[in-house]
Amino acid sequence: MARKVLVVGEVREGGLRNVSFEAIAAGKLIAEGGEVVAVLIGDSVKELGNAMIHYGADRVVVVENDQLKNYTTDGYSQALLAVIHAENPEGIVLGHTALGKDLSPKIAAKLQSGLVSDCVDVEVAGGNIVFTRPIYSGKAFEKKIITDGLIFATIRPNNITPLEKDESRAGTISTLDVEIKDLRSVIKEVVRKASEGVDLTEAKVVVAGGRGVKSAEGFNILRELADVLGGAVGASRGACDAEYCDYSLQIGQTGKVVTPDLYIACGISGAIQHLAGMSNSKVIVAINKDPEANIFNVADYGIVGDLFEVVPLLTEEFKKIKV
Ligand code: FAD
């Protein structure tokens, strides 16, 4: 059954986040041969429309407005609802990011529809669109179908492979004028706390430190390893609580959820709340002095040793491979 599916692109610092392209791939599956319409919301985002088409969107609808420069729930929900009412889609896909987690429940409530959140896989099986999502902090997976009405889902970054970029793909980019009104909050300034570099939730490699790193300076050797691998630095709550790093780096149940190709846990014991944020990583390497540490139960490769010896050695070896 061919469907029209809206895919919301996510813009950060003037560029599209990868999850936008992953959402197009999910949208294509849900559309089952129907039309995938990308939605871009912001203050000057039209020029990003072509990238959405190159990654598989058939058409792009842009809502531009000064008041949409920064994300607010009120502003973006007004813009997205206007596109939904104009396009009348049978499916909607967003990234399961901070923005998607905030916006999608509000939209679902307004439309009185269901929502399947945090999907790590989408497939067509037995005539249904089947979503896979982790439950019980990633210990099990459930498969869900929507039997009636709008097929509305958010997808976890780094899980669904985008289509190959093809610059010969063509499609139209149109603008929808939407009056944004009655904003209850206005973003005056965005102050970045996390260090510049690779976005933690989209990184292919994450080097994470725990209380075993022992100090803020101790994180420097983790940053060096992450830099050599083109990855991002993350942390356990233990490390954040001890003020070795900012809470924006926290991974886990009450922090960020990451699914990189490679997760290197350094001096992290592997508490259940930490595992909730990283146990679905494709390959997990754990470095810990304690051979009984719980992190080894989820690790594909375990190194029992002092991280202050092991991490610099790894950095040196990876440097040699990169040269
Ligand atoms: P520790 O448990 O103290 O472990 C430190 C590890 O470092 C030990 O295994 C030790 O053997 C090893 N080590 C020490 N020195 C070295 C060395 N030189 N070389 C190698 N290894 C060394 N935690 C999270 O991470 N994320 C969350 O989102 C989160 N949410 C929570 C929510 C709730 C409601 C609660 C109650 C807790 C939450 N926690 C969370 C906290 C969690 O329970 C743990 O306390 C925390 O993860 C422990 O951090 P850690 O592994 O860094 O520290």
CSV table of C-alpha atoms and ligand atoms in Angstrom, one decimal:
chain,number,residue,atom,x,y,z
A,1,MET,CA,0.0,0.0,0.0
A,2,ALA,CA,1.7,3.2,-1.2
A,3,ARG,CA,1.7,6.0,1.4
A,4,LYS,CA,2.7,9.6,1.6
A,5,VAL,CA,5.2,10.0,4.5
A,6,LEU,CA,6.6,13.2,6.0
A,7,VAL,CA,10.2,13.1,7.2
A,8,VAL,CA,11.3,15.9,9.5
A,9,GLY,CA,14.9,17.0,8.8
A,10,GLU,CA,16.9,18.2,11.8
A,11,VAL,CA,19.1,21.3,11.4
A,12,ARG,CA,21.9,22.0,13.7
A,13,GLU,CA,24.3,24.9,13.3
A,14,GLY,CA,23.4,25.4,9.7
A,15,GLY,CA,23.8,21.8,8.7
A,16,LEU,CA,21.6,18.7,8.6
A,17,ARG,CA,22.1,16.0,11.2
A,18,ASN,CA,22.7,12.5,9.8
A,19,VAL,CA,19.6,11.3,11.5
A,20,SER,CA,17.7,13.3,8.9
A,21,PHE,CA,19.0,11.0,6.1
A,22,GLU,CA,18.4,7.9,8.3
A,23,ALA,CA,14.8,9.1,8.7
A,24,ILE,CA,14.4,9.4,4.9
A,25,ALA,CA,15.5,5.7,4.6
A,26,ALA,CA,12.9,4.7,7.2
A,27,GLY,CA,10.3,7.0,5.5
A,28,LYS,CA,11.0,5.2,2.2
A,29,LEU,CA,10.2,1.8,3.8
A,30,ILE,CA,7.0,3.1,5.3
A,31,ALA,CA,5.9,4.8,2.1
A,32,GLU,CA,6.1,1.4,0.3
A,33,GLY,CA,6.6,3.1,-3.1
A,34,GLY,CA,4.6,6.2,-2.1
A,35,GLU,CA,5.9,9.7,-1.8
A,36,VAL,CA,8.5,10.8,0.8
A,37,VAL,CA,8.1,14.5,1.6
A,38,ALA,CA,10.9,16.1,3.7
A,39,VAL,CA,10.0,19.0,6.0
A,40,LEU,CA,12.6,21.6,7.0
A,41,ILE,CA,11.9,24.1,9.7
A,42,GLY,CA,14.1,27.1,10.6
A,43,ASP,CA,15.0,30.6,9.7
A,44,SER,CA,17.0,30.0,6.6
A,45,VAL,CA,17.0,26.3,5.8
A,46,LYS,CA,15.8,26.2,2.2
A,47,GLU,CA,19.3,25.7,0.8
A,48,LEU,CA,19.5,22.4,2.7
A,49,GLY,CA,16.5,21.0,0.7
A,50,ASN,CA,18.7,19.6,-2.0
A,51,ALA,CA,20.6,17.4,0.4
A,52,MET,CA,17.3,15.8,1.5
A,53,ILE,CA,16.5,15.1,-2.1
A,54,HIS,CA,20.0,13.6,-2.8
A,55,TYR,CA,19.4,11.2,0.1
A,56,GLY,CA,16.0,10.1,-1.3
A,57,ALA,CA,13.2,12.6,-0.5
A,58,ASP,CA,10.9,13.1,-3.4
A,59,ARG,CA,9.9,16.6,-2.4
A,60,VAL,CA,10.8,19.2,0.3
A,61,VAL,CA,8.5,21.6,2.1
A,62,VAL,CA,10.2,24.4,3.9
A,63,VAL,CA,8.8,26.5,6.7
A,64,GLU,CA,11.0,29.6,7.3
A,65,ASN,CA,10.4,32.2,9.9
A,66,ASP,CA,12.6,34.4,12.1
A,67,GLN,CA,10.9,32.9,15.1
A,68,LEU,CA,12.0,29.4,14.1
A,69,LYS,CA,15.7,30.2,14.3
A,70,ASN,CA,16.0,28.2,17.5
A,71,TYR,CA,13.9,25.2,18.5
A,72,THR,CA,10.9,25.8,20.7
A,73,THR,CA,8.1,23.3,21.2
A,74,ASP,CA,5.4,25.9,20.5
A,75,GLY,CA,7.1,27.3,17.3
A,76,TYR,CA,8.0,24.0,15.7
A,77,SER,CA,4.8,22.3,16.6
A,78,GLN,CA,2.8,25.1,14.9
A,79,ALA,CA,5.1,24.8,11.8
A,80,LEU,CA,4.9,21.0,11.6
A,81,LEU,CA,1.1,20.9,12.2
A,82,ALA,CA,0.6,23.4,9.4
A,83,VAL,CA,2.6,21.1,7.0
A,84,ILE,CA,0.7,18.0,8.2
A,85,HIS,CA,-2.7,19.7,7.6
A,86,ALA,CA,-1.5,20.9,4.1
A,87,GLU,CA,-0.1,17.5,3.1
A,88,ASN,CA,-2.3,15.0,5.0
A,89,PRO,CA,0.3,12.3,5.3
A,90,GLU,CA,-0.2,8.7,6.2
A,91,GLY,CA,3.1,8.4,7.9
A,92,ILE,CA,5.5,10.7,9.8
A,93,VAL,CA,9.2,10.0,10.9
A,94,LEU,CA,11.4,12.1,13.1
A,95,GLY,CA,14.8,11.3,14.7
A,96,HIS,CA,14.7,10.2,18.3
A,97,THR,CA,16.8,13.1,19.3
A,98,ALA,CA,16.3,15.8,22.0
A,99,LEU,CA,14.2,17.7,19.4
A,100,GLY,CA,12.2,14.6,18.2
A,101,LYS,CA,11.6,13.4,21.8
A,102,ASP,CA,10.1,16.8,22.7
A,103,LEU,CA,8.2,17.5,19.5
A,104,SER,CA,6.7,14.1,18.5
A,105,PRO,CA,4.5,13.4,21.6
A,106,LYS,CA,3.0,16.9,21.3
A,107,ILE,CA,2.2,16.4,17.6
A,108,ALA,CA,0.8,12.9,18.3
A,109,ALA,CA,-1.5,14.3,21.1
A,110,LYS,CA,-2.7,17.1,18.8
A,111,LEU,CA,-3.5,14.6,16.1
A,112,GLN,CA,-4.8,12.1,18.6
A,113,SER,CA,-2.6,9.5,16.9
A,114,GLY,CA,-0.3,6.8,18.3
A,115,LEU,CA,3.5,7.1,18.3
A,116,VAL,CA,6.2,4.3,18.2
A,117,SER,CA,9.2,5.9,19.7
A,118,ASP,CA,13.0,5.1,19.7
A,119,CYS,CA,12.9,2.6,16.9
A,120,VAL,CA,16.1,0.9,16.0
A,121,ASP,CA,14.7,-1.0,12.9
A,122,VAL,CA,11.9,-0.7,10.4
A,123,GLU,CA,10.9,-3.4,8.0
A,124,VAL,CA,8.0,-4.5,5.9
A,125,ALA,CA,6.8,-8.0,7.0
A,126,GLY,CA,3.6,-9.9,6.5
A,127,GLY,CA,2.0,-6.9,4.9
A,128,ASN,CA,2.8,-4.7,8.0
A,129,ILE,CA,5.3,-2.0,8.8
A,130,VAL,CA,7.1,-3.6,11.7
A,131,PHE,CA,9.1,-1.4,14.2
A,132,THR,CA,11.7,-2.8,16.5
A,133,ARG,CA,12.4,-0.9,19.7
A,134,PRO,CA,14.5,-1.6,22.8
A,135,ILE,CA,12.7,-2.1,26.2
A,136,TYR,CA,13.8,-2.7,29.7
A,137,SER,CA,16.9,-0.5,29.3
A,138,GLY,CA,18.0,-2.3,26.1
A,139,LYS,CA,17.8,-5.8,27.7
A,140,ALA,CA,15.0,-6.9,25.3
A,141,PHE,CA,13.5,-5.8,22.0
A,142,GLU,CA,9.8,-5.5,21.1
A,143,LYS,CA,8.3,-5.5,17.6
A,144,LYS,CA,5.3,-3.2,17.1
A,145,ILE,CA,2.9,-2.5,14.3
A,146,ILE,CA,0.3,0.3,14.0
A,147,THR,CA,-2.9,-1.4,12.9
A,148,ASP,CA,-5.0,1.7,12.3
A,149,GLY,CA,-4.4,5.4,11.4
A,150,LEU,CA,-1.3,7.4,11.1
A,151,ILE,CA,2.1,5.5,11.1
A,152,PHE,CA,4.1,7.9,13.3
A,153,ALA,CA,7.6,6.9,14.6
A,154,THR,CA,10.8,8.3,15.9
A,155,ILE,CA,14.1,6.5,15.0
A,156,ARG,CA,17.2,6.2,17.2
A,157,PRO,CA,20.2,7.9,15.5
A,158,ASN,CA,22.9,5.5,14.0
A,159,ASN,CA,20.7,2.5,13.6
A,160,ILE,CA,19.0,2.8,10.2
A,161,THR,CA,21.3,3.0,7.2
A,162,PRO,CA,20.7,6.0,5.0
A,163,LEU,CA,20.4,5.6,1.2
A,164,GLU,CA,23.5,6.3,-0.9
A,165,LYS,CA,23.7,10.0,-1.6
A,166,ASP,CA,22.9,10.6,-5.3
A,167,GLU,CA,23.3,14.1,-6.6
A,168,SER,CA,21.4,13.3,-9.8
A,169,ARG,CA,18.1,12.8,-7.8
A,170,ALA,CA,15.7,15.6,-8.5
A,171,GLY,CA,12.7,16.9,-6.6
A,172,THR,CA,10.8,20.2,-5.9
A,173,ILE,CA,11.4,22.4,-3.0
A,174,SER,CA,8.4,24.6,-2.0
A,175,THR,CA,7.8,27.0,0.9
A,176,LEU,CA,4.8,27.0,3.1
A,177,ASP,CA,4.0,30.3,4.9
A,178,VAL,CA,3.0,29.7,8.5
A,179,GLU,CA,2.2,32.5,11.0
A,180,ILE,CA,3.9,31.6,14.2
A,181,LYS,CA,2.1,33.1,17.2
A,182,ASP,CA,1.7,33.0,21.0
A,183,LEU,CA,5.2,31.6,21.7
A,184,ARG,CA,5.4,31.0,25.4
A,185,SER,CA,9.2,30.8,25.4
A,186,VAL,CA,11.8,32.5,23.3
A,187,ILE,CA,15.5,31.4,23.1
A,188,LYS,CA,17.6,34.5,23.7
A,189,GLU,CA,21.0,32.8,23.4
A,190,VAL,CA,22.4,29.3,23.1
A,191,VAL,CA,25.4,28.6,25.3
A,192,ARG,CA,27.4,25.5,24.3
A,193,LYS,CA,28.7,23.5,27.1
A,194,ALA,CA,30.0,20.4,25.3
A,195,SER,CA,33.3,20.7,23.5
A,196,GLU,CA,33.3,21.3,19.8
A,197,GLY,CA,33.7,18.3,17.5
A,198,VAL,CA,31.8,15.1,16.8
A,199,ASP,CA,28.2,15.0,18.1
A,200,LEU,CA,28.1,12.3,20.8
A,201,THR,CA,24.7,10.8,19.8
A,202,GLU,CA,25.8,10.5,16.1
A,203,ALA,CA,29.4,9.5,16.6
A,204,LYS,CA,30.6,6.3,15.1
A,205,VAL,CA,33.2,5.9,17.8
A,206,VAL,CA,32.7,6.9,21.5
A,207,VAL,CA,35.5,6.8,24.1
A,208,ALA,CA,33.8,7.1,27.5
A,209,GLY,CA,35.3,7.6,30.9
A,210,GLY,CA,34.1,6.7,34.4
A,211,ARG,CA,35.1,7.4,37.9
A,212,GLY,CA,38.2,5.3,37.2
A,213,VAL,CA,39.6,8.3,35.1
A,214,LYS,CA,40.1,10.0,38.5
A,215,SER,CA,40.2,13.7,37.4
A,216,ALA,CA,39.2,16.2,34.8
A,217,GLU,CA,42.8,16.1,33.5
A,218,GLY,CA,42.5,12.3,33.2
A,219,PHE,CA,40.0,12.8,30.4
A,220,ASN,CA,42.7,14.3,28.2
A,221,ILE,CA,44.1,10.9,27.3
A,222,LEU,CA,40.5,9.8,26.4
A,223,ARG,CA,40.2,12.9,24.2
A,224,GLU,CA,43.4,12.0,22.4
A,225,LEU,CA,42.2,8.5,21.6
A,226,ALA,CA,38.8,9.9,20.5
A,227,ASP,CA,40.5,12.4,18.2
A,228,VAL,CA,42.7,9.7,16.5
A,229,LEU,CA,39.6,7.6,15.9
A,230,GLY,CA,37.4,10.6,14.7
A,231,GLY,CA,35.1,9.9,17.7
A,232,ALA,CA,33.5,11.7,20.6
A,233,VAL,CA,34.1,11.6,24.3
A,234,GLY,CA,31.4,10.4,26.7
A,235,ALA,CA,31.2,9.7,30.4
A,236,SER,CA,29.4,7.8,33.1
A,237,ARG,CA,27.3,9.6,35.7
A,238,GLY,CA,30.0,8.7,38.2
A,239,ALA,CA,32.5,10.8,36.3
A,240,CYS,CA,30.0,13.7,35.9
A,241,ASP,CA,29.0,13.6,39.6
A,242,ALA,CA,32.7,13.8,40.5
A,243,GLU,CA,33.0,16.9,38.2
A,244,TYR,CA,35.5,15.4,35.9
A,245,CYS,CA,33.4,16.5,33.0
A,246,ASP,CA,30.1,18.2,32.0
A,247,TYR,CA,26.7,16.4,32.4
A,248,SER,CA,26.2,17.0,28.6
A,249,LEU,CA,28.6,14.0,28.2
A,250,GLN,CA,26.6,11.7,30.4
A,251,ILE,CA,25.6,8.4,28.8
A,252,GLY,CA,22.9,6.2,30.3
A,253,GLN,CA,19.3,6.0,31.6
A,254,THR,CA,19.3,9.7,32.6
A,255,GLY,CA,21.8,10.8,30.0
A,256,LYS,CA,22.2,10.3,26.3
A,257,VAL,CA,21.6,7.0,24.4
A,258,VAL,CA,24.4,6.2,22.0
A,259,THR,CA,24.7,3.4,19.4
A,260,PRO,CA,28.2,3.8,17.9
A,261,ASP,CA,30.0,1.2,15.8
A,262,LEU,CA,32.7,1.2,18.6
A,263,TYR,CA,32.3,2.1,22.3
A,264,ILE,CA,35.4,2.1,24.4
A,265,ALA,CA,34.5,2.2,28.1
A,266,CYS,CA,37.4,3.3,30.3
A,267,GLY,CA,37.2,2.9,34.1
A,268,ILE,CA,33.5,2.4,34.0
A,269,SER,CA,32.0,-0.4,36.3
A,270,GLY,CA,29.0,-1.1,34.1
A,271,ALA,CA,26.0,-0.2,36.3
A,272,ILE,CA,22.6,-1.0,34.8
A,273,GLN,CA,21.8,2.7,34.4
A,274,HIS,CA,25.0,3.2,32.3
A,275,LEU,CA,24.3,0.1,30.2
A,276,ALA,CA,20.9,1.5,29.3
A,277,GLY,CA,22.6,4.2,27.3
A,278,MET,CA,25.3,2.1,25.4
A,279,SER,CA,24.7,-1.6,25.5
A,280,ASN,CA,23.3,-1.6,21.9
A,281,SER,CA,26.6,-0.3,20.6
A,282,LYS,CA,27.9,-2.5,17.8
A,283,VAL,CA,31.3,-3.4,19.3
A,284,ILE,CA,32.1,-2.7,23.0
A,285,VAL,CA,35.6,-2.6,24.3
A,286,ALA,CA,36.0,-2.3,28.1
A,287,ILE,CA,39.2,-1.3,30.0
A,288,ASN,CA,39.0,-1.9,33.7
A,289,LYS,CA,41.4,-2.9,36.5
A,290,ASP,CA,38.8,-5.1,38.1
A,291,PRO,CA,38.3,-8.4,36.2
A,292,GLU,CA,34.9,-8.8,37.9
A,293,ALA,CA,33.5,-5.5,36.7
A,294,ASN,CA,30.0,-5.8,35.3
A,295,ILE,CA,31.0,-3.9,32.1
A,296,PHE,CA,32.8,-7.1,30.9
A,297,ASN,CA,29.5,-8.9,30.8
A,298,VAL,CA,28.4,-6.7,27.8
A,299,ALA,CA,31.9,-6.2,26.3
A,300,ASP,CA,32.9,-7.9,23.1
A,301,TYR,CA,36.6,-7.3,24.0
A,302,GLY,CA,37.8,-6.8,27.5
A,303,ILE,CA,41.2,-5.4,28.6
A,304,VAL,CA,41.9,-6.0,32.3
A,305,GLY,CA,44.4,-3.3,33.1
A,306,ASP,CA,45.2,0.3,34.2
A,307,LEU,CA,43.5,2.7,31.7
A,308,PHE,CA,46.4,5.2,32.2
A,309,GLU,CA,48.7,2.6,30.6
A,310,VAL,CA,46.3,1.0,28.1
A,311,VAL,CA,44.6,4.1,26.6
A,312,PRO,CA,47.9,5.8,25.5
A,313,LEU,CA,49.1,2.5,24.0
A,314,LEU,CA,45.9,2.2,22.0
A,315,THR,CA,46.3,5.8,20.8
A,316,GLU,CA,49.8,5.2,19.6
A,317,GLU,CA,48.8,2.0,17.8
A,318,PHE,CA,45.8,3.7,16.1
A,319,LYS,CA,48.1,6.6,15.1
A,320,LYS,CA,50.3,4.1,13.3
A,321,ILE,CA,47.3,2.5,11.4
A,322,LYS,CA,46.1,6.0,10.4
A,323,VAL,CA,49.4,7.1,8.9
B,1,FAD,P1,32.2,3.3,39.6
B,1,FAD,O1,31.1,2.4,39.7
B,1,FAD,O2,32.9,3.9,40.8
B,1,FAD,O3,33.3,2.5,38.7
B,1,FAD,C1,34.6,2.9,38.5
B,1,FAD,C2,35.3,1.8,37.8
B,1,FAD,O4,36.6,2.2,37.4
B,1,FAD,C3,35.5,0.5,38.7
B,1,FAD,O5,35.0,-0.6,38.0
B,1,FAD,C4,37.0,0.4,38.8
B,1,FAD,O6,37.5,-0.9,38.8
B,1,FAD,C5,37.5,1.1,37.6
B,1,FAD,N1,38.9,1.7,37.7
B,1,FAD,C6,39.4,2.5,38.7
B,1,FAD,N2,40.6,2.9,38.5
B,1,FAD,C7,40.9,2.3,37.2
B,1,FAD,C8,42.1,2.4,36.4
B,1,FAD,N3,43.2,3.1,36.8
B,1,FAD,N4,42.1,1.7,35.2
B,1,FAD,C9,41.0,1.0,34.8
B,1,FAD,N5,39.9,0.9,35.6
B,1,FAD,C10,39.8,1.6,36.8
B,1,FAD,N6,25.0,6.2,35.6
B,1,FAD,C11,25.4,6.4,34.4
B,1,FAD,O7,26.5,6.2,33.9
B,1,FAD,N7,24.5,7.0,33.5
B,1,FAD,C12,23.2,7.3,33.9
B,1,FAD,O8,22.4,7.8,33.1
B,1,FAD,C13,22.8,7.0,35.2
B,1,FAD,N8,21.5,7.2,35.6
B,1,FAD,C14,21.2,6.9,36.9
B,1,FAD,C15,19.9,7.0,37.3
B,1,FAD,C16,19.5,6.7,38.6
B,1,FAD,C17,18.1,6.8,39.0
B,1,FAD,C18,20.5,6.1,39.5
B,1,FAD,C19,20.1,5.7,40.9
B,1,FAD,C20,21.8,6.0,39.1
B,1,FAD,C21,22.2,6.4,37.8
B,1,FAD,N9,23.5,6.2,37.4
B,1,FAD,C22,23.8,6.5,36.1
B,1,FAD,C23,24.6,5.9,38.3
B,1,FAD,C24,25.0,4.4,38.3
B,1,FAD,O9,24.2,3.7,39.2
B,1,FAD,C25,26.5,4.3,38.7
B,1,FAD,O10,26.6,4.9,40.0
B,1,FAD,C26,27.5,5.0,37.8
B,1,FAD,O11,27.3,4.6,36.5
B,1,FAD,C27,28.9,4.6,38.2
B,1,FAD,O12,29.8,5.3,37.5
B,1,FAD,P2,31.3,4.6,37.2
B,1,FAD,O13,31.1,3.3,36.5
B,1,FAD,O14,32.1,5.7,36.5
B,1,FAD,O15,31.9,4.6,38.6
